[in-house]
């Protein structure tokens, strides 16, 4: 009797953080010098082992290695190929790159110069630029390459992790970031320089890496090239052919699984299929429509890895529907040439739904985290290999959960549907154009040139976190907790006045997270206790889950704003999170278009804006930190997304009077190609990250002749180092080369929640000093954007 070969189950990558955020605690202990490097590395080793064993025990048969990172996999790749900028004092031949150099690239390093200014190379160094990984909320460190860049294999991490797993009896498929994607994600300080030109040099390192992996015993390697789902120009498509021809010959017996994800291959499909690879992974969660074409055009000796389970959202899969869709395609495909997999790495979802002991049981039954997604893949593999009858009970359970969710009264609210139906065009416009209303704002606010402010949050100290936890667990009464928060706000307001900030914030001490805080007060959201995902480094977030229609039962921020404003005569900003960011930083229901869900949130935020204005708020900041990050990867899809995203921001923000100033904040984004949308948002003031890029991001605003006001962040809050006033003044001078003084606000590049007061106090003092030193005599208010 022939032996039945079961369809393999693959995972492209796993969460790195640990079930109880062990990596975060180990990293922060090492950074604060409470523990040694060996302690950190031992925690990392234990996490890798736990991940490999977990996957094996859940039925995964193709297990990745080298998917683990202490900070970021793109940074790991830069270090691996020796792309360490000279700034960090590393010399080729120092193998491997030291751990402290690695973290300096990610976080910067504080110097010890006596004058408080930036010290030399042996002391203070800046962190490398950070931006979003494709259209996710994960941040990667942007590699910095020079025209004469020299590459050299400078890390044995892929081989070490492969051998580490093998010592446990687990044979893995090593994962590396592909050379084309690595170069496309890189930057160079040389104007007009195209990093793709460095491909021949880079390939020499990749070829050596493949040979070493083969010698270590690897038979397959997964090379991630998500760049294949974005728009490529002909020479970039040709670069894939050039690169993979050479890689396939570097270690002929090492089979390449080329992994694409976050979208459809589209016009790059023929390029992918022409490459000398043994396998191809495609994302069928984001782009299910590509299965039929790939199945028809792919050669039958190619292994197809089918990304069937959504690696970026938390909903339990409708397994019967998936099987119905794929069975006709794979029926003509040899079972040993098909793998089932998540759409992408499971890095983007929480670890295990079973950790959520307090979650509503109905909603919990609709969810699947990384552990459950592995189980779903194993069920699909069994159904494809042995027939549905072998897993009939499990399939019925999934079907029942899908049916219950579709009809649940917890999901649907007729009142919200009625509000959506009543949206009119007049609800999406300010009463006057910016040039007219800015005159009213100048007269009302009476701010100096180069006004100073912060983005909103102040350090969440251990004392603040302990008080919040004690209140949540019932150990601290509501009254005691409120008195504690009032004390924190009073101190923050008083300190801001003392150092001379012009526009104050209350500090957001009552807020756990800029999205979760609001979502907890809106209907249609649910929250978790342990569903952490990595944003960058040791920064983890627990995205809320939007399971139903969204509405605002009560005001959310008005009382805290009123208290803060009562303490000062200077304006205190009302601080809100915008609808697009609420959407993009949540796990979103998949039974409605995202645009419809966003409009529901926008109407709720609009009600809050009007209540803040009624209470007396003169400045209201509606942060849209994440507006750009979900911009479709294909430009052909941009217009549709930007139209409804901008509409939702305007729906939330435009009901106020002319004299009320609307601010927004946007994080780590490239603005050049979406300037029309930025203008259409029509915020009075936009604050952006600009310090890591040395004000390069302002070029887009300058070239577009942006009419409104801008706060270009002049110090990097994602690094612990404290820049001196001279350094910040230099950045402000660069900003003044691009913008008029009437346009410029002075602020950090993001919120200060994750920093320590020991870093924040001197940095903000230096920031205020820099602005004061550069201020010219105040112009007549009649000349600022007015008649």
XYZ file of C-alpha atoms in Angstrom:
787
model
C 0.000 0.000 0.000
C 1.529 3.372 -0.974
C 2.523 5.730 1.840
C 0.374 8.856 1.837
C 2.500 11.986 1.733
C 1.008 14.756 3.811
C 1.004 18.341 2.612
C 3.790 20.168 4.496
C 2.974 22.965 6.939
C 5.345 25.935 6.910
C 5.656 29.092 8.974
C 7.624 31.988 7.513
C 8.552 33.466 10.882
C 7.323 33.668 14.463
C 6.762 36.347 17.108
C 10.108 37.045 18.784
C 8.901 38.627 21.978
C 7.988 35.624 24.112
C 4.674 34.671 25.699
C 5.317 37.037 28.625
C 7.414 39.663 26.791
C 10.623 38.061 27.974
C 12.663 39.718 25.218
C 11.479 43.211 26.191
C 12.449 42.730 29.817
C 15.844 41.271 28.908
C 16.646 44.067 26.445
C 15.697 46.868 28.795
C 17.588 45.253 31.657
C 20.708 45.074 29.485
C 20.338 48.632 28.182
C 20.009 49.953 31.741
C 23.089 47.910 32.794
C 21.120 45.854 35.289
C 22.208 42.667 33.534
C 25.064 41.447 31.366
C 25.183 40.619 27.674
C 25.302 36.910 28.499
C 21.968 37.195 30.318
C 20.373 38.833 27.283
C 21.773 36.247 24.907
C 20.598 33.388 27.114
C 17.056 34.788 27.144
C 17.195 35.070 23.350
C 18.414 31.475 23.035
C 15.610 30.207 25.281
C 13.011 32.101 23.225
C 14.303 30.602 19.995
C 14.205 27.116 21.454
C 10.668 27.619 22.729
C 9.524 28.816 19.305
C 11.072 25.884 17.463
C 9.614 23.331 19.882
C 6.191 25.008 19.820
C 6.040 24.887 16.038
C 7.107 21.253 15.933
C 4.510 20.288 18.532
C 1.733 22.183 16.671
C 2.246 20.233 13.474
C 4.561 22.583 11.589
C 6.872 20.513 9.425
C 8.920 23.305 7.809
C 10.241 25.435 10.653
C 12.183 28.665 10.054
C 15.428 29.695 11.713
C 17.106 33.117 11.673
C 13.652 34.708 11.946
C 14.569 35.796 15.477
C 16.122 39.217 16.067
C 17.241 41.130 19.119
C 15.931 44.345 17.532
C 15.073 44.201 13.821
C 15.693 41.780 10.962
C 16.620 44.539 8.477
C 19.223 45.824 10.913
C 20.430 42.239 11.294
C 20.886 42.064 7.532
C 22.800 45.347 7.418
C 25.126 44.059 10.137
C 25.433 40.677 8.414
C 26.668 42.244 5.171
C 28.938 44.762 6.917
C 26.834 47.833 6.082
C 27.812 49.632 9.292
C 28.238 53.392 8.760
C 31.624 54.807 9.810
C 29.848 56.906 12.414
C 29.614 53.844 14.669
C 33.351 53.227 14.799
C 33.288 49.659 13.476
C 36.086 48.409 11.246
C 35.848 45.565 8.766
C 37.399 42.444 10.183
C 35.959 43.011 13.647
C 33.868 39.831 13.415
C 31.140 39.672 14.472
C 29.892 43.249 14.778
C 29.849 43.960 18.544
C 26.528 43.967 20.340
C 26.930 47.550 21.529
C 27.625 48.708 17.975
C 24.460 46.924 16.857
C 22.366 48.696 19.496
C 24.045 52.047 18.804
C 22.872 51.767 15.203
C 19.328 51.127 16.431
C 19.126 53.476 19.402
C 22.023 55.896 19.209
C 24.518 56.367 21.991
C 24.690 59.155 24.543
C 27.994 60.982 24.739
C 29.753 62.393 27.744
C 30.901 65.777 26.464
C 31.008 68.317 29.256
C 29.269 71.063 27.319
C 26.191 68.956 26.662
C 26.693 69.099 22.916
C 27.273 66.141 20.621
C 30.606 64.517 21.365
C 32.948 62.774 18.956
C 32.698 59.363 17.372
C 33.796 57.653 20.565
C 30.945 59.238 22.492
C 27.521 60.416 21.279
C 26.154 59.045 18.019
C 22.714 59.347 16.502
C 20.473 56.391 15.799
C 19.865 55.323 12.220
C 16.619 56.327 10.558
C 13.563 54.200 11.217
C 10.461 53.786 9.077
C 7.542 51.443 8.497
C 8.019 47.941 7.090
C 5.904 48.105 3.925
C 2.303 48.811 5.003
C 2.548 47.335 8.506
C 2.934 48.929 11.931
C 6.339 47.300 12.351
C 9.311 49.696 12.128
C 12.625 48.733 10.567
C 16.027 50.410 10.762
C 16.869 51.939 7.375
C 20.280 50.743 6.115
C 22.653 53.562 5.159
C 24.842 52.838 2.139
C 27.622 54.865 0.568
C 28.582 55.198 -3.091
C 31.781 53.251 -2.486
C 30.146 50.813 -0.096
C 32.194 47.748 0.823
C 30.308 44.617 1.871
C 31.677 41.689 3.845
C 30.074 38.811 5.698
C 30.202 40.161 9.241
C 27.846 37.899 11.165
C 27.398 34.147 11.378
C 23.878 34.470 12.822
C 22.029 32.512 10.069
C 24.441 29.594 10.411
C 24.559 29.771 14.196
C 20.779 29.634 14.545
C 20.490 26.775 12.048
C 23.057 24.750 14.026
C 21.424 25.709 17.321
C 18.108 24.232 16.152
C 19.796 21.153 14.732
C 21.376 20.490 18.126
C 17.803 20.241 19.450
C 16.934 17.690 16.767
C 14.991 20.237 14.681
C 15.928 20.687 11.044
C 15.020 24.211 9.965
C 14.750 26.284 6.825
C 16.902 29.408 7.378
C 15.304 32.748 6.514
C 17.160 35.757 5.118
C 16.027 39.059 3.692
C 16.559 39.078 -0.062
C 19.237 41.279 -1.637
C 16.880 43.298 -3.848
C 14.461 44.094 -1.030
C 17.380 44.982 1.248
C 18.750 47.456 -1.280
C 15.336 48.952 -2.068
C 14.787 49.569 1.654
C 18.168 51.283 2.002
C 19.120 54.927 1.660
C 22.234 56.828 0.625
C 23.336 60.339 1.458
C 24.581 60.785 -2.113
C 21.957 62.591 -4.163
C 20.683 60.597 -7.117
C 22.478 57.447 -6.031
C 20.530 54.249 -6.610
C 21.360 51.526 -4.040
C 20.482 48.846 -6.633
C 23.777 49.755 -8.296
C 25.485 48.012 -5.372
C 23.888 44.660 -6.190
C 26.982 42.978 -7.722
C 29.039 43.809 -4.612
C 26.290 42.689 -2.254
C 25.800 39.383 -4.044
C 29.325 38.291 -3.196
C 28.307 38.270 0.490
C 25.019 36.489 -0.196
C 26.789 33.811 -2.233
C 29.253 33.194 0.589
C 26.351 33.009 3.042
C 24.541 30.404 0.937
C 27.677 28.301 0.651
C 28.177 28.387 4.421
C 24.561 27.431 5.061
C 24.927 24.483 2.717
C 28.100 23.379 4.513
C 26.207 23.652 7.809
C 23.646 21.140 6.505
C 20.787 23.285 5.188
C 18.923 21.873 2.186
C 16.450 24.778 1.721
C 16.676 28.490 2.347
C 13.803 30.963 2.474
C 14.715 34.273 0.851
C 12.169 37.002 1.563
C 11.570 39.404 -1.340
C 8.410 41.355 -0.521
C 9.673 43.964 -3.005
C 8.141 41.723 -5.662
C 4.650 42.902 -4.683
C 5.381 46.603 -5.248
C 5.792 48.573 -8.457
C 9.134 47.745 -10.051
C 10.771 49.462 -12.976
C 12.310 47.287 -15.727
C 15.882 47.508 -14.430
C 14.699 46.314 -11.004
C 12.948 43.324 -12.562
C 16.166 42.627 -14.448
C 18.051 42.904 -11.149
C 16.034 39.945 -9.812
C 17.033 37.852 -12.806
C 20.675 38.866 -12.424
C 20.724 38.197 -8.668
C 18.978 34.835 -8.588
C 20.938 33.476 -11.523
C 24.075 33.993 -9.450
C 22.590 32.878 -6.142
C 21.274 29.647 -7.645
C 24.787 28.792 -8.806
C 26.480 29.718 -5.518
C 25.265 26.536 -3.771
C 23.486 24.458 -6.444
C 22.151 21.872 -3.998
C 20.637 24.493 -1.698
C 17.026 24.988 -2.760
C 15.560 28.488 -2.674
C 12.028 29.213 -1.460
C 11.360 32.738 -2.680
C 8.858 34.320 -0.288
C 6.599 37.173 -1.381
C 3.919 38.694 0.831
C 1.761 41.753 1.600
C 0.103 41.667 -1.809
C -0.147 40.207 -5.290
C 2.796 39.665 -7.592
C 0.816 41.273 -10.410
C 3.057 42.374 -13.264
C 6.060 40.890 -11.431
C 4.648 37.360 -11.655
C 6.463 36.483 -14.860
C 9.708 37.760 -13.354
C 9.218 35.585 -10.263
C 8.346 32.498 -12.292
C 11.362 32.966 -14.562
C 13.835 32.815 -11.689
C 15.924 29.661 -11.002
C 14.193 28.901 -7.695
C 12.768 25.701 -6.251
C 9.759 27.223 -4.521
C 7.553 30.319 -4.488
C 5.452 31.623 -1.603
C 2.413 33.761 -2.438
C 0.114 35.751 -0.155
C -3.447 34.474 -0.593
C -4.889 36.424 2.351
C -4.158 39.856 0.891
C -4.400 38.698 -2.744
C -6.516 35.528 -3.065
C -7.230 36.339 -6.711
C -3.676 35.456 -7.772
C -4.003 31.752 -6.954
C -5.684 30.704 -10.188
C -3.165 32.489 -12.399
C -0.139 31.297 -10.446
C -1.476 27.760 -10.430
C -1.944 27.873 -14.184
C 1.391 29.460 -15.112
C 3.791 27.971 -12.574
C 5.843 24.965 -13.731
C 4.773 21.751 -12.027
C 8.223 21.146 -10.603
C 7.975 24.377 -8.597
C 6.955 24.038 -4.949
C 4.038 26.362 -4.266
C 3.803 27.743 -0.734
C 0.229 28.920 -0.283
C -0.222 31.770 2.212
C -3.730 30.748 3.231
C -3.995 31.963 6.831
C -3.865 35.711 7.434
C -0.601 36.490 9.209
C -1.614 40.097 9.896
C -5.039 39.823 11.492
C -6.502 37.892 14.392
C -9.720 36.421 13.039
C -10.311 32.709 13.036
C -10.188 31.431 9.480
C -13.192 30.079 7.631
C -11.450 26.800 6.827
C -14.266 25.368 4.713
C -14.282 28.450 2.503
C -10.501 28.277 2.098
C -10.649 24.621 1.160
C -13.432 25.291 -1.304
C -11.332 27.954 -2.982
C -8.030 26.117 -3.219
C -8.989 22.473 -3.664
C -9.740 22.758 -7.410
C -6.392 24.475 -7.969
C -4.200 22.105 -5.981
C -6.056 19.003 -7.174
C -3.837 18.901 -10.227
C -0.685 19.659 -8.270
C 1.528 16.940 -6.720
C 1.091 16.966 -2.953
C 4.846 17.103 -2.450
C 4.852 20.339 -4.458
C 2.387 22.193 -2.222
C 2.947 23.777 1.184
C 0.357 25.484 3.352
C 1.541 28.545 5.258
C 0.456 31.839 6.763
C 0.362 34.760 4.351
C 3.498 36.254 5.936
C 5.542 35.948 9.107
C 3.450 35.597 12.254
C 5.563 38.411 13.727
C 2.550 40.691 13.222
C 0.060 38.819 15.455
C -0.017 38.006 19.191
C 1.271 34.704 20.501
C -1.648 32.703 21.951
C -5.349 33.431 22.473
C -5.376 31.024 25.428
C -3.528 33.636 27.487
C -6.686 35.809 27.324
C -8.636 34.534 30.313
C -10.833 37.631 30.734
C -12.024 38.015 27.139
C -15.701 37.749 26.224
C -16.157 34.083 25.351
C -18.123 34.718 22.158
C -15.500 37.086 20.809
C -12.681 34.818 21.942
C -14.195 31.981 19.899
C -13.859 34.139 16.768
C -10.115 34.771 17.205
C -6.877 32.995 16.307
C -3.384 34.165 17.309
C -0.054 32.692 16.180
C -0.473 29.418 18.055
C -4.006 28.903 16.739
C -2.952 29.813 13.201
C -0.433 26.984 13.255
C -3.237 24.636 14.288
C -5.425 25.939 11.447
C -2.631 25.257 8.978
C -2.256 21.722 10.283
C -6.010 21.168 9.798
C -5.848 22.452 6.216
C -2.904 20.163 5.497
C -4.806 17.179 6.874
C -7.920 18.018 4.838
C -5.904 18.364 1.633
C -3.882 15.213 2.263
C -6.451 12.851 3.750
C -9.819 14.382 2.943
C -12.191 16.603 4.889
C -13.764 13.676 6.725
C -10.572 13.261 8.742
C -11.074 16.704 10.299
C -14.841 17.067 9.961
C -15.431 18.029 13.596
C -12.754 20.741 13.517
C -14.116 22.153 10.264
C -17.635 22.258 11.703
C -16.354 24.135 14.751
C -14.785 26.765 12.497
C -17.974 26.989 10.415
C -20.109 27.446 13.521
C -17.853 30.247 14.817
C -18.077 32.072 11.479
C -21.877 31.781 11.429
C -22.238 32.974 15.022
C -20.062 35.995 14.371
C -21.985 36.964 11.228
C -25.324 37.098 13.061
C -24.286 38.289 16.518
C -26.116 41.370 17.899
C -22.786 42.301 19.529
C -21.485 43.105 16.048
C -24.298 45.148 14.465
C -25.778 48.488 15.674
C -28.621 50.042 13.585
C -27.998 53.465 15.177
C -24.477 53.550 13.778
C -25.752 52.569 10.356
C -28.184 55.502 10.539
C -25.410 57.982 11.378
C -23.379 56.794 8.397
C -26.321 57.284 6.088
C -26.663 60.923 7.197
C -23.080 61.989 6.369
C -23.168 65.008 4.027
C -20.425 66.770 2.061
C -20.764 69.899 4.211
C -19.575 67.855 7.198
C -16.126 67.432 5.604
C -15.126 71.110 5.112
C -13.775 73.850 7.408
C -15.869 77.003 7.414
C -13.026 79.072 5.865
C -9.808 78.484 3.942
C -6.551 78.286 5.916
C -5.320 81.776 4.987
C -8.504 83.284 6.457
C -8.884 81.159 9.572
C -5.171 81.355 10.484
C -5.677 85.090 11.017
C -8.324 84.301 13.627
C -6.009 81.792 15.305
C -3.077 84.230 15.498
C -5.271 86.859 17.113
C -6.688 84.383 19.607
C -3.510 82.507 20.581
C -0.905 85.334 20.500
C 2.058 82.948 20.283
C 5.691 83.998 19.686
C 7.579 83.095 16.501
C 8.789 79.481 16.438
C 6.291 78.425 19.129
C 7.365 75.461 21.234
C 5.263 72.474 22.225
C 5.457 68.700 22.563
C 3.588 65.990 20.711
C 1.450 65.021 23.698
C 2.660 62.291 26.019
C 5.200 62.566 28.832
C 7.170 59.677 30.403
C 5.104 56.830 31.727
C 7.229 56.208 34.791
C 7.184 53.003 36.762
C 5.122 54.854 39.376
C 2.513 55.761 36.763
C 2.377 52.225 35.414
C 2.170 50.743 38.911
C -0.706 53.048 39.835
C -2.599 52.159 36.663
C -2.059 48.448 37.283
C -3.118 48.744 40.921
C -6.287 50.576 39.905
C -7.074 47.996 37.215
C -6.676 45.193 39.762
C -8.814 46.938 42.383
C -5.942 47.626 44.784
C -6.193 51.409 44.253
C -9.576 53.099 44.516
C -10.984 55.313 41.783
C -10.641 58.395 43.990
C -7.039 57.610 44.960
C -6.121 56.934 41.344
C -7.709 60.181 40.164
C -5.871 62.164 42.846
C -2.636 60.529 41.765
C -3.222 61.472 38.124
C -4.170 65.043 39.056
C -0.880 65.359 40.931
C 1.064 64.121 37.884
C -0.756 66.587 35.632
C -0.211 69.489 38.027
C 3.515 68.766 38.145
C 3.709 68.443 34.358
C 1.870 71.709 33.729
C 3.978 73.538 36.299
C 7.234 72.192 34.857
C 6.254 73.108 31.285
C 5.493 76.655 32.397
C 8.798 76.804 34.268
C 10.926 75.901 31.236
C 8.936 78.202 28.955
C 7.004 75.944 26.590
C 4.401 77.993 24.720
C 1.667 75.399 24.151
C 1.282 72.830 26.886
C -0.021 69.289 27.150
C -1.443 67.485 30.134
C 0.938 64.548 29.691
C -1.533 61.703 29.062
C -0.673 59.927 32.314
C -4.137 58.373 32.387
C -3.593 56.748 28.982
C -2.171 53.294 28.484
C -1.783 53.731 24.713
C -2.813 56.397 22.222
C -5.222 54.014 20.502
C -6.272 51.720 23.310
C -7.244 54.561 25.637
C -9.878 55.807 23.199
C -10.920 52.390 22.005
C -11.690 51.359 25.587
C -14.308 54.111 25.685
C -15.872 53.348 22.310
C -18.340 50.600 21.538
C -17.302 47.971 18.996
C -13.786 47.462 20.411
C -12.471 44.702 22.642
C -9.174 44.503 24.530
C -6.671 41.917 25.533
C -4.326 41.381 28.457
C -1.400 39.664 26.759
C -1.874 40.116 23.000
C 1.368 42.032 22.457
C 2.983 42.557 19.078
C 6.306 44.189 18.273
C 6.380 47.720 16.910
C 10.162 48.137 17.059
C 12.959 46.968 19.344
C 11.500 46.535 22.815
C 8.456 48.668 21.988
C 5.417 46.379 21.977
C 1.769 47.306 21.606
C -1.546 45.568 22.252
C -3.704 46.598 19.313
C -7.415 46.809 20.135
C -9.697 44.507 18.175
C -12.570 46.080 16.264
C -15.258 43.415 16.285
C -18.445 45.485 15.782
C -19.987 48.830 14.892
C -18.216 51.784 16.543
C -19.855 54.643 18.474
C -19.023 57.010 21.379
C -21.273 56.543 24.401
C -19.727 59.410 26.440
C -17.055 62.157 26.264
C -13.594 60.639 26.592
C -11.060 63.409 27.315
C -12.953 66.560 28.237
C -12.673 66.289 32.026
C -8.916 65.765 32.000
C -8.428 68.633 29.539
C -10.563 70.972 31.661
C -8.529 70.150 34.754
C -5.214 70.737 32.979
C -6.363 74.037 31.451
C -7.553 75.253 34.855
C -3.933 75.145 36.059
C -2.497 77.589 33.502
C -3.266 80.583 31.331
C -1.229 79.158 28.479
C -3.132 77.067 25.925
C -3.296 73.343 26.629
C -3.851 71.130 23.633
C -6.761 68.723 23.533
C -5.192 65.416 22.518
C -7.045 62.874 20.364
C -6.106 59.983 18.112
C -7.432 60.253 14.569
C -9.804 57.777 12.927
C -7.327 56.453 10.352
C -4.731 55.773 13.031
C -7.350 54.159 15.259
C -8.163 51.901 12.329
C -4.611 51.165 11.185
C -3.299 50.433 14.677
C -6.102 48.036 15.513
C -6.941 44.561 14.372
C -9.897 45.422 12.144
C -13.030 43.400 11.506
C -12.898 41.743 8.098
C -16.650 41.628 7.397
C -16.890 45.322 6.365
C -14.711 47.472 4.094
C -12.039 49.307 6.085
C -13.363 52.606 4.725
C -16.765 52.012 6.345
C -15.220 51.110 9.701
C -13.073 54.249 9.503
C -16.096 56.475 8.916
C -17.727 55.020 12.022
C -14.651 55.964 14.077
C -14.488 59.426 12.453
C -18.032 60.231 13.568
C -17.158 59.247 17.136
C -14.014 61.446 17.157
C -16.016 64.333 15.626
C -18.334 64.298 18.635
C -15.323 64.484 20.966
C -13.780 67.388 19.035
C -16.979 69.408 19.342
C -17.216 68.715 23.075
C -13.604 69.843 23.594
C -14.240 73.057 21.677
C -17.409 73.680 23.660
C -15.366 73.264 26.855
C -12.956 75.987 25.662
C -10.088 74.170 23.946
C -8.329 76.544 21.523
C -5.994 73.902 20.068
C -7.042 70.311 19.376
C -4.506 67.805 18.096
C -5.891 64.834 16.168
C -2.971 62.502 15.569
C -2.860 60.605 12.305
C 0.485 58.947 12.922
C -0.478 55.959 10.820
C -2.249 57.531 7.853
C 0.519 56.764 5.387
C 1.559 53.380 6.676
C -1.416 51.560 5.170
C -0.966 53.301 1.833
C -1.411 50.514 -0.745
C 1.870 49.133 -2.019
C 0.757 49.644 -5.622
C 0.350 53.244 -6.745
C -2.673 52.310 -8.827
C -4.552 51.766 -5.557
C -3.447 54.952 -3.801
C -6.223 57.287 -4.904
C -9.010 55.154 -3.479
C -7.303 54.763 -0.086
C -6.228 58.389 0.246
C -9.679 59.638 -0.748
C -11.463 57.871 2.068
C -8.614 58.293 4.594
C -8.509 62.080 4.091
C -12.301 62.208 4.094
C -12.349 60.491 7.490
C -9.817 62.928 8.974
C -11.830 65.869 7.696
C -15.047 64.331 8.940
C -13.492 64.169 12.408
C -11.831 67.601 12.389
C -13.731 70.183 10.367
C -16.783 70.979 12.504
C -14.901 73.548 14.633
C -14.879 77.349 14.319
C -12.138 79.166 12.411
C -10.344 80.314 15.575
C -9.943 76.746 16.850
C -6.593 75.438 15.660
C -6.438 71.815 14.499
C -3.087 70.042 14.774
C -2.143 66.594 13.560
C 0.963 64.450 13.945
C 2.343 61.917 11.477
C 5.177 59.506 12.297
C 8.045 58.114 10.222
C 6.611 58.605 6.754
C 7.795 59.546 3.294
C 5.576 62.435 2.251
C 6.808 63.285 -1.243
C 4.259 61.281 -3.150
C 1.212 62.008 -0.985
C 1.510 65.772 -0.623
C -1.842 66.357 -2.307
C -3.460 64.262 0.407
C -1.551 66.094 3.171
C -2.812 69.411 1.807
C -6.334 68.034 1.486
C -6.322 67.077 5.179
C -6.240 70.847 5.802
C -4.856 70.644 9.333
C -3.708 74.035 10.566
C -0.467 72.533 11.916
C 1.175 69.201 11.097
C 4.082 67.842 13.149
C 6.372 65.235 11.623
C 9.522 63.242 12.325
C 12.456 65.048 10.739
C 15.469 64.722 13.053
C 16.787 61.342 11.924
C 16.546 62.429 8.294
C 18.304 65.741 9.057
C 15.216 67.642 7.846
C 15.197 65.857 4.474
C 11.467 65.159 4.883
C 10.799 68.897 4.658
C 11.964 68.886 1.036
C 8.575 67.492 0.081
C 6.747 70.345 1.818
C 9.113 72.946 0.382
C 8.817 71.597 -3.146
C 5.051 71.546 -2.885
C 4.912 75.069 -1.447
C 2.895 73.729 1.482
C 0.739 76.608 2.790
C -0.071 75.515 6.347
C 2.164 75.320 9.432
C 4.636 72.537 10.262
C 6.383 71.262 13.372
C 9.451 69.366 12.125
C 10.638 67.228 15.030
C 14.079 68.464 16.018
C 15.119 65.685 18.323
C 14.756 61.936 18.137
C 12.636 60.551 20.972
C 13.295 56.959 19.955
C 16.899 57.255 21.105
C 17.962 57.742 24.753
C 20.600 60.351 23.916
C 20.001 64.016 24.793
C 20.912 66.408 21.980
C 22.328 69.788 22.926
C 20.672 73.104 22.161
C 23.267 73.824 19.488
C 22.491 70.576 17.679
C 18.775 71.349 17.748
C 19.383 74.922 16.629
C 21.315 73.544 13.660
C 18.322 71.407 12.704
C 16.010 74.394 13.089
C 18.315 76.374 10.812
C 17.982 73.622 8.205
C 14.210 73.849 8.601
C 14.338 77.630 8.087
C 16.103 77.074 4.767
C 12.977 75.263 3.602
C 10.134 77.030 5.445
C 9.305 80.534 6.623
C 9.385 81.352 10.339
C 5.631 81.905 10.176
C 5.210 78.230 9.343
C 7.572 76.587 11.817
C 6.642 75.080 15.169
C 9.318 73.582 17.418
C 8.719 70.162 18.929
C 10.163 66.660 19.412
C 9.522 64.192 16.620
C 7.035 62.063 18.563
C 5.484 61.512 21.975
C 7.715 61.120 25.035
C 5.857 58.265 26.704
C 8.658 55.721 26.308
C 11.489 57.972 27.494
C 12.702 58.667 31.034
C 12.339 62.047 32.717
C 16.133 62.110 33.085
C 16.314 62.278 29.281
C 13.207 64.367 28.653
C 13.890 67.267 31.020
C 17.282 68.327 29.625
C 16.178 67.661 26.050
C 13.121 69.904 26.276
C 15.074 72.598 28.082
C 17.601 72.487 25.230
C 14.772 72.585 22.686
C 13.210 75.708 24.217
C 16.634 77.361 24.383
C 17.278 76.574 20.713
C 13.980 78.152 19.667
C 14.529 81.274 21.785
C 18.027 81.780 20.405
C 16.725 81.707 16.838
C 13.644 83.869 17.290
C 13.586 87.095 15.362
C 11.630 90.060 16.729
C 7.933 89.255 16.660
C 6.205 90.405 13.525
C 2.943 92.260 13.596
C 0.138 89.752 13.795
C -1.407 91.516 10.811
C 1.288 90.089 8.538
C 0.988 86.417 9.433
C -1.082 84.643 6.801
C -3.553 87.466 6.913
C -4.406 90.778 5.305
